[in-house]
Short mmCIF file of C-alpha atoms in Angstrom, two decimals:
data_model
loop_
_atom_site.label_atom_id
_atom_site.label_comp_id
_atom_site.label_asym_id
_atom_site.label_seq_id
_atom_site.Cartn_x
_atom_site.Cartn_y
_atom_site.Cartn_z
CA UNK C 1 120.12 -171.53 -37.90
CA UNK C 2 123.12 -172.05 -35.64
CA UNK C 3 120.99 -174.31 -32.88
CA UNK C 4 120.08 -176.56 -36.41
CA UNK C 5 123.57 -176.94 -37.44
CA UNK C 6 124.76 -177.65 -34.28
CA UNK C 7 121.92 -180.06 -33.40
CA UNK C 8 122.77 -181.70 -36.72
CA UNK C 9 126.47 -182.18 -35.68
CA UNK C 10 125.44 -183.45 -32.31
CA UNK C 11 122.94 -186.03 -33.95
CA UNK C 12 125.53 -187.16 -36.42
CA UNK C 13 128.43 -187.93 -33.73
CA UNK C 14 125.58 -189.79 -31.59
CA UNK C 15 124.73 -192.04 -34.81
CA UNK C 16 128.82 -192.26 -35.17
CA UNK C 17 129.57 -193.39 -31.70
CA UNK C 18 126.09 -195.87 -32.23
CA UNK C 19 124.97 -194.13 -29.14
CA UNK C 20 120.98 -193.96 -28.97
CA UNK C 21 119.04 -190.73 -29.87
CA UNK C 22 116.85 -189.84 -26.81
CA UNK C 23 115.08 -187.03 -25.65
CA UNK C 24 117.40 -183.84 -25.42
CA UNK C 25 120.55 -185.86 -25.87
CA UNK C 26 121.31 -184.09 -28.97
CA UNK C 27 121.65 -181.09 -26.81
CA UNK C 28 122.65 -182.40 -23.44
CA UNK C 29 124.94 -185.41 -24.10
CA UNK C 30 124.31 -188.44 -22.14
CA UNK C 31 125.97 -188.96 -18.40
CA UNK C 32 126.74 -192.42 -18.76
CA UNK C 33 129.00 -192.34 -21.63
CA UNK C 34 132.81 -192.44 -21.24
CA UNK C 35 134.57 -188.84 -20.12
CA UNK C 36 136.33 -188.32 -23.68
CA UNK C 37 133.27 -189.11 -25.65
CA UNK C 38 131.87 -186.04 -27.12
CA UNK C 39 128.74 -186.45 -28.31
CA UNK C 40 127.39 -182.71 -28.86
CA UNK C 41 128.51 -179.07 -29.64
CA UNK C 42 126.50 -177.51 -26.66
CA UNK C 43 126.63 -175.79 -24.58
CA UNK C 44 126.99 -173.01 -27.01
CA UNK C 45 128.11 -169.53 -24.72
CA UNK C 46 128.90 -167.45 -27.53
CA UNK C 47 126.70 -165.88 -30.33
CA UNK C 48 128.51 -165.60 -33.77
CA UNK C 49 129.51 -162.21 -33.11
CA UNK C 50 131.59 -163.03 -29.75
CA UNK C 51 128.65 -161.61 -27.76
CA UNK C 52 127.32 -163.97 -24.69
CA UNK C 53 124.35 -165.71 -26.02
CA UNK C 54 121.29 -163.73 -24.41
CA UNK C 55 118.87 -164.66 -21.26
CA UNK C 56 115.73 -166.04 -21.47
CA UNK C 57 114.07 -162.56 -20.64
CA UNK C 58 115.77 -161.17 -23.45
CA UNK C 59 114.34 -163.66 -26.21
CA UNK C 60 111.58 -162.39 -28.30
CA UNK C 61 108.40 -163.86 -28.68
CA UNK C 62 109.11 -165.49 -31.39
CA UNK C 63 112.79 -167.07 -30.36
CA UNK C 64 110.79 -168.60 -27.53
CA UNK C 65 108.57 -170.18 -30.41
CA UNK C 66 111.36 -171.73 -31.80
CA UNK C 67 113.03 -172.91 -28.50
CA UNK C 68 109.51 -174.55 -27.28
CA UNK C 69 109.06 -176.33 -30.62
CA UNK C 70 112.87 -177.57 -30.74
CA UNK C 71 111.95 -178.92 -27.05
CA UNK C 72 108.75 -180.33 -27.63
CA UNK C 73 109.93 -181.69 -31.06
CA UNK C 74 111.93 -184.54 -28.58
CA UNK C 75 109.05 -186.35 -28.42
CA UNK C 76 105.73 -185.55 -30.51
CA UNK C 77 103.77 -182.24 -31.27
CA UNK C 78 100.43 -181.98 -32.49
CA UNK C 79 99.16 -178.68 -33.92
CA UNK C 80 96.48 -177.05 -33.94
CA UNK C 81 94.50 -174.07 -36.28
CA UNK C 82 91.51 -173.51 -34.89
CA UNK C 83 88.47 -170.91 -35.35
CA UNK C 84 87.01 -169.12 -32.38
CA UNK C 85 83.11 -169.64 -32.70
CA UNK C 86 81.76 -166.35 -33.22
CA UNK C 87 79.10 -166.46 -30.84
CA UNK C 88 82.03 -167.06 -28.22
CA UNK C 89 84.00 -163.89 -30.21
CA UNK C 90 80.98 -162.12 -30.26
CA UNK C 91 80.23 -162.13 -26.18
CA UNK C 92 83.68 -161.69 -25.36
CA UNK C 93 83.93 -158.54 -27.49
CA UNK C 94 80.63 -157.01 -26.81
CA UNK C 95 81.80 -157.18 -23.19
CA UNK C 96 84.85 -155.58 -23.50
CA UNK C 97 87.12 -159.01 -22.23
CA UNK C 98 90.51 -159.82 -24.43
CA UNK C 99 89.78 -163.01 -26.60
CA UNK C 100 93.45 -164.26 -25.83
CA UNK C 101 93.12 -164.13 -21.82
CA UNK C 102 89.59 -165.68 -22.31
CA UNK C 103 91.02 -168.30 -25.00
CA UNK C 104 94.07 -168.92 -22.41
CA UNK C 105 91.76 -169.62 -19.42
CA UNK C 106 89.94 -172.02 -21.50
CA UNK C 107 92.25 -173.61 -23.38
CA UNK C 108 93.50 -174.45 -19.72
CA UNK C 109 90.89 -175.67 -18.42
CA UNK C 110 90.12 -178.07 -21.22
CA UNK C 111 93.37 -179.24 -21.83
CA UNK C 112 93.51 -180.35 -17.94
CA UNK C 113 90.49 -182.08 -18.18
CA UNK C 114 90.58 -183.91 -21.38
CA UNK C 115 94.49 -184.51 -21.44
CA UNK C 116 96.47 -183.87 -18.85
CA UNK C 117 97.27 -181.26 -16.20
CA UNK C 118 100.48 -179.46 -16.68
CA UNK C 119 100.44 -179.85 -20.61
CA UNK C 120 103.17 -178.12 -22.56
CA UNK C 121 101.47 -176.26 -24.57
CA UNK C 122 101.05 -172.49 -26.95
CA UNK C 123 98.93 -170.25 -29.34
CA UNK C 124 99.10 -167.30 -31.01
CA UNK C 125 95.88 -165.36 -31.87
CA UNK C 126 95.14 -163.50 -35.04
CA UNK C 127 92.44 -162.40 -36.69
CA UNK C 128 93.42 -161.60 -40.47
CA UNK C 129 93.69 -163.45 -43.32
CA UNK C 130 96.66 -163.61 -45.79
CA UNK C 131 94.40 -164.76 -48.23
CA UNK C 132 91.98 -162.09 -48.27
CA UNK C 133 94.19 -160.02 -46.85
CA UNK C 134 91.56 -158.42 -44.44
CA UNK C 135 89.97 -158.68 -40.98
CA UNK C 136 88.37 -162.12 -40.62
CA UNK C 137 86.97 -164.33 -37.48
CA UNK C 138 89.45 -164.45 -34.03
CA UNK C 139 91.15 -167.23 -34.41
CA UNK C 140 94.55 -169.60 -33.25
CA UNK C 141 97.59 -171.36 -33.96
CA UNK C 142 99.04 -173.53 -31.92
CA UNK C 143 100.88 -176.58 -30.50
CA UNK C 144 100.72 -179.16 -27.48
CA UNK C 145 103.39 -182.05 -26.83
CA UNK C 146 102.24 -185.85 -27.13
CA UNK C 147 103.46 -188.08 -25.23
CA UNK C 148 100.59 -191.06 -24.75
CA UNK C 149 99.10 -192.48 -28.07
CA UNK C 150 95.69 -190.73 -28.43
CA UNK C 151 96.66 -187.66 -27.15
CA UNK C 152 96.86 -185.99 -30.56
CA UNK C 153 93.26 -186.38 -30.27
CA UNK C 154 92.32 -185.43 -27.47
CA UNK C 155 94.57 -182.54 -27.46
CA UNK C 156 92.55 -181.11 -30.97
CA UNK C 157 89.34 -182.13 -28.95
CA UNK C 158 89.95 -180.37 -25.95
CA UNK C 159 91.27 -176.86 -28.19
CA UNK C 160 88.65 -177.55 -30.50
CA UNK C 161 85.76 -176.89 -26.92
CA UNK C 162 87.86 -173.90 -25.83
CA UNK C 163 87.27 -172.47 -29.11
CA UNK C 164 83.18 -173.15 -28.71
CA UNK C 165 83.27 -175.91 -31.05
CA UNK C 166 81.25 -179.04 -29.97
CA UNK C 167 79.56 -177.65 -27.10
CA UNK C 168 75.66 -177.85 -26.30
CA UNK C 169 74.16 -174.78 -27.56
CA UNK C 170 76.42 -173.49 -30.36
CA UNK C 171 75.83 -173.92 -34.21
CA UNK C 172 78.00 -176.67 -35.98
CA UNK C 173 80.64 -174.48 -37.93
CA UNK C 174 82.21 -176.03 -41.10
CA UNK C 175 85.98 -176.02 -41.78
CA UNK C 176 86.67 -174.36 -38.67
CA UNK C 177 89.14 -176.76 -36.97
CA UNK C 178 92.51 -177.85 -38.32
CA UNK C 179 95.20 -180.13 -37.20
CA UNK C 180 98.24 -182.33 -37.89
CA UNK C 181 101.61 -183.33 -35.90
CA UNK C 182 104.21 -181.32 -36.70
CA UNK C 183 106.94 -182.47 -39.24
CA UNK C 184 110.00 -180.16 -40.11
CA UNK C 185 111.62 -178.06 -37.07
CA UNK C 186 111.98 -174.93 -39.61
CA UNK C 187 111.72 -171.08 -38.76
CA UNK C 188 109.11 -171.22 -41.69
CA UNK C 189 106.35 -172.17 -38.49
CA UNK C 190 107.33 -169.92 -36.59
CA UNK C 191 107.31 -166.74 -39.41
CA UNK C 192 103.99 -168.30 -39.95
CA UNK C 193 102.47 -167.71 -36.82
CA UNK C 194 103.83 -164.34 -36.31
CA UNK C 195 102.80 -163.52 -39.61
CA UNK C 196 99.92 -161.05 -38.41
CA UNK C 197 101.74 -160.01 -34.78
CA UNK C 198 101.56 -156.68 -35.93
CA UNK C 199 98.86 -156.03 -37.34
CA UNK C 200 96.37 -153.47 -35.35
CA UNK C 201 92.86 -155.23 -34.51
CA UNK C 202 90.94 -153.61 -32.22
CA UNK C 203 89.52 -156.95 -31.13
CA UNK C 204 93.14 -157.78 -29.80
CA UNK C 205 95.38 -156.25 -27.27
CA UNK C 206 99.24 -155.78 -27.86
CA UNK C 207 99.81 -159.51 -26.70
CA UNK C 208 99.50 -162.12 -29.08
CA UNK C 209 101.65 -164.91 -27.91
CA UNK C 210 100.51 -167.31 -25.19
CA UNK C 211 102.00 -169.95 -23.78
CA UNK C 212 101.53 -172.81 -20.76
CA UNK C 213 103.48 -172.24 -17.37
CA UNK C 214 104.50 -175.63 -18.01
CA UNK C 215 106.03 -175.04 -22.19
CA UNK C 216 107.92 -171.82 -20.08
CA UNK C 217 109.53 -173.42 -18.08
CA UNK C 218 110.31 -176.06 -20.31
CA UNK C 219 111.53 -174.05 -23.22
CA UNK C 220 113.45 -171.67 -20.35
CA UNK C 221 115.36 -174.89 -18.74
CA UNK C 222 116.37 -175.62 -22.62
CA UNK C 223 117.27 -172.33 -23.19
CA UNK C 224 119.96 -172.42 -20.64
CA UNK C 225 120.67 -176.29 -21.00
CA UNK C 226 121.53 -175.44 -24.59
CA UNK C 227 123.32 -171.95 -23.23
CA UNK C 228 125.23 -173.38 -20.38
CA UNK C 229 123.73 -170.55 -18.56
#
């Protein structure tokens, strides 16, 4: 709530001082403005309580949600709720492999060959159902950054195969892919995809959250930009 209020203040002194909104400006200033121009309330060193703000190895899973979707939120983010095919869930789990290291490798792979390598990207992988409230199919949500039109689809494309979806061989499944770009940087997401974290599922190890090397290193260099760490 802080980083929002400040990011707010640092947005409104940019539109003040008719200096143009770019990527990370909000949080990093801009270098070639004049000395005594101060454009935003970062770096912030100190949490409310007087306390240094924390290191990135410190953050919970879910604080490094927030940071990666503040970050990637610079330019464009597509999400993504997606399904694992249960043939795929099914042969992972009669094997005894975990569906997120499987979904990771894949999602990888994919997203490499049908976007870009080095995507920023996450997931977190769940399988229960707030509607039901019971166990139901493996599936994700997640997020990649766009920056090239088309990308939003080829990003749901490319998560879409690592789920099993599309690929020779497996059965057309209905309603089992979901997307839109993301609108509103609110915790709201980010409770949302933590929602089930907790939850035992034998199907699932104690790891949950995945993200690129790429979206941690990202999110980590904001972290500290925004930290002055």
């Amino acid at each position: 709530m802080n980083l929002r209020r400040a990011r707010l203040r640092s947005d409104f002194f940019h539109r003040v001082y008719r200096e143009p909104l770019e990527p990370l400006s909000v949080y990093g200033g801009k270098p070639d403005t004049q000395p005594d121009l101060k454009l935003t309330q970062f770096p912030i060193r100190q949490q409310a309580n007087g306390r240094p703000m924390p290191h990135w190895n410190d953050l919970s899973g879910w604080m490094k949600v927030q940071l990666a979707i503040m970050a990637m939120n610079n330019w464009s983010v597509q999400t993504f709720n997606i399904h694992i095919h249960p043939d795929l869930e099914a042969a992972w789990i009669s094997s005894g492999k975990d569906p997120r290291v499987m979904m990771r490798d894949r999602m990888r792979k994919e997203f490499d060959r049908l976007v870009r390598p080095r995507l920023d990207w996450f997931f977190m992988i769940e399988g229960w159902s707030p509607r039901t409230r019971s166990q139901t199919v493996l599936h994700v949500h997640g997020a990649a950054v766009v920056f090239e039109p088309g990308e939003d689809e080829a990003i749901m494309n490319a998560a879409a195969r690592a789920a099993g979806h599309g690929l020779r061989g497996y059965a057309v499944m209905p309603r089992a892919v979901h997307g839109r770009p993301f609108r509103r940087e609110r915790a709201a997401y980010a409770n949302y995809l933590f929602k089930a974290a907790r939850r035992q599922d034998d199907r699932l190890g104690h790891r949950r959250l995945t993200m690129s090397r790429s979206m941690v290193g990202g999110a980590r260099e904001f972290w500290e930009l925004i930290t002055g760490q």
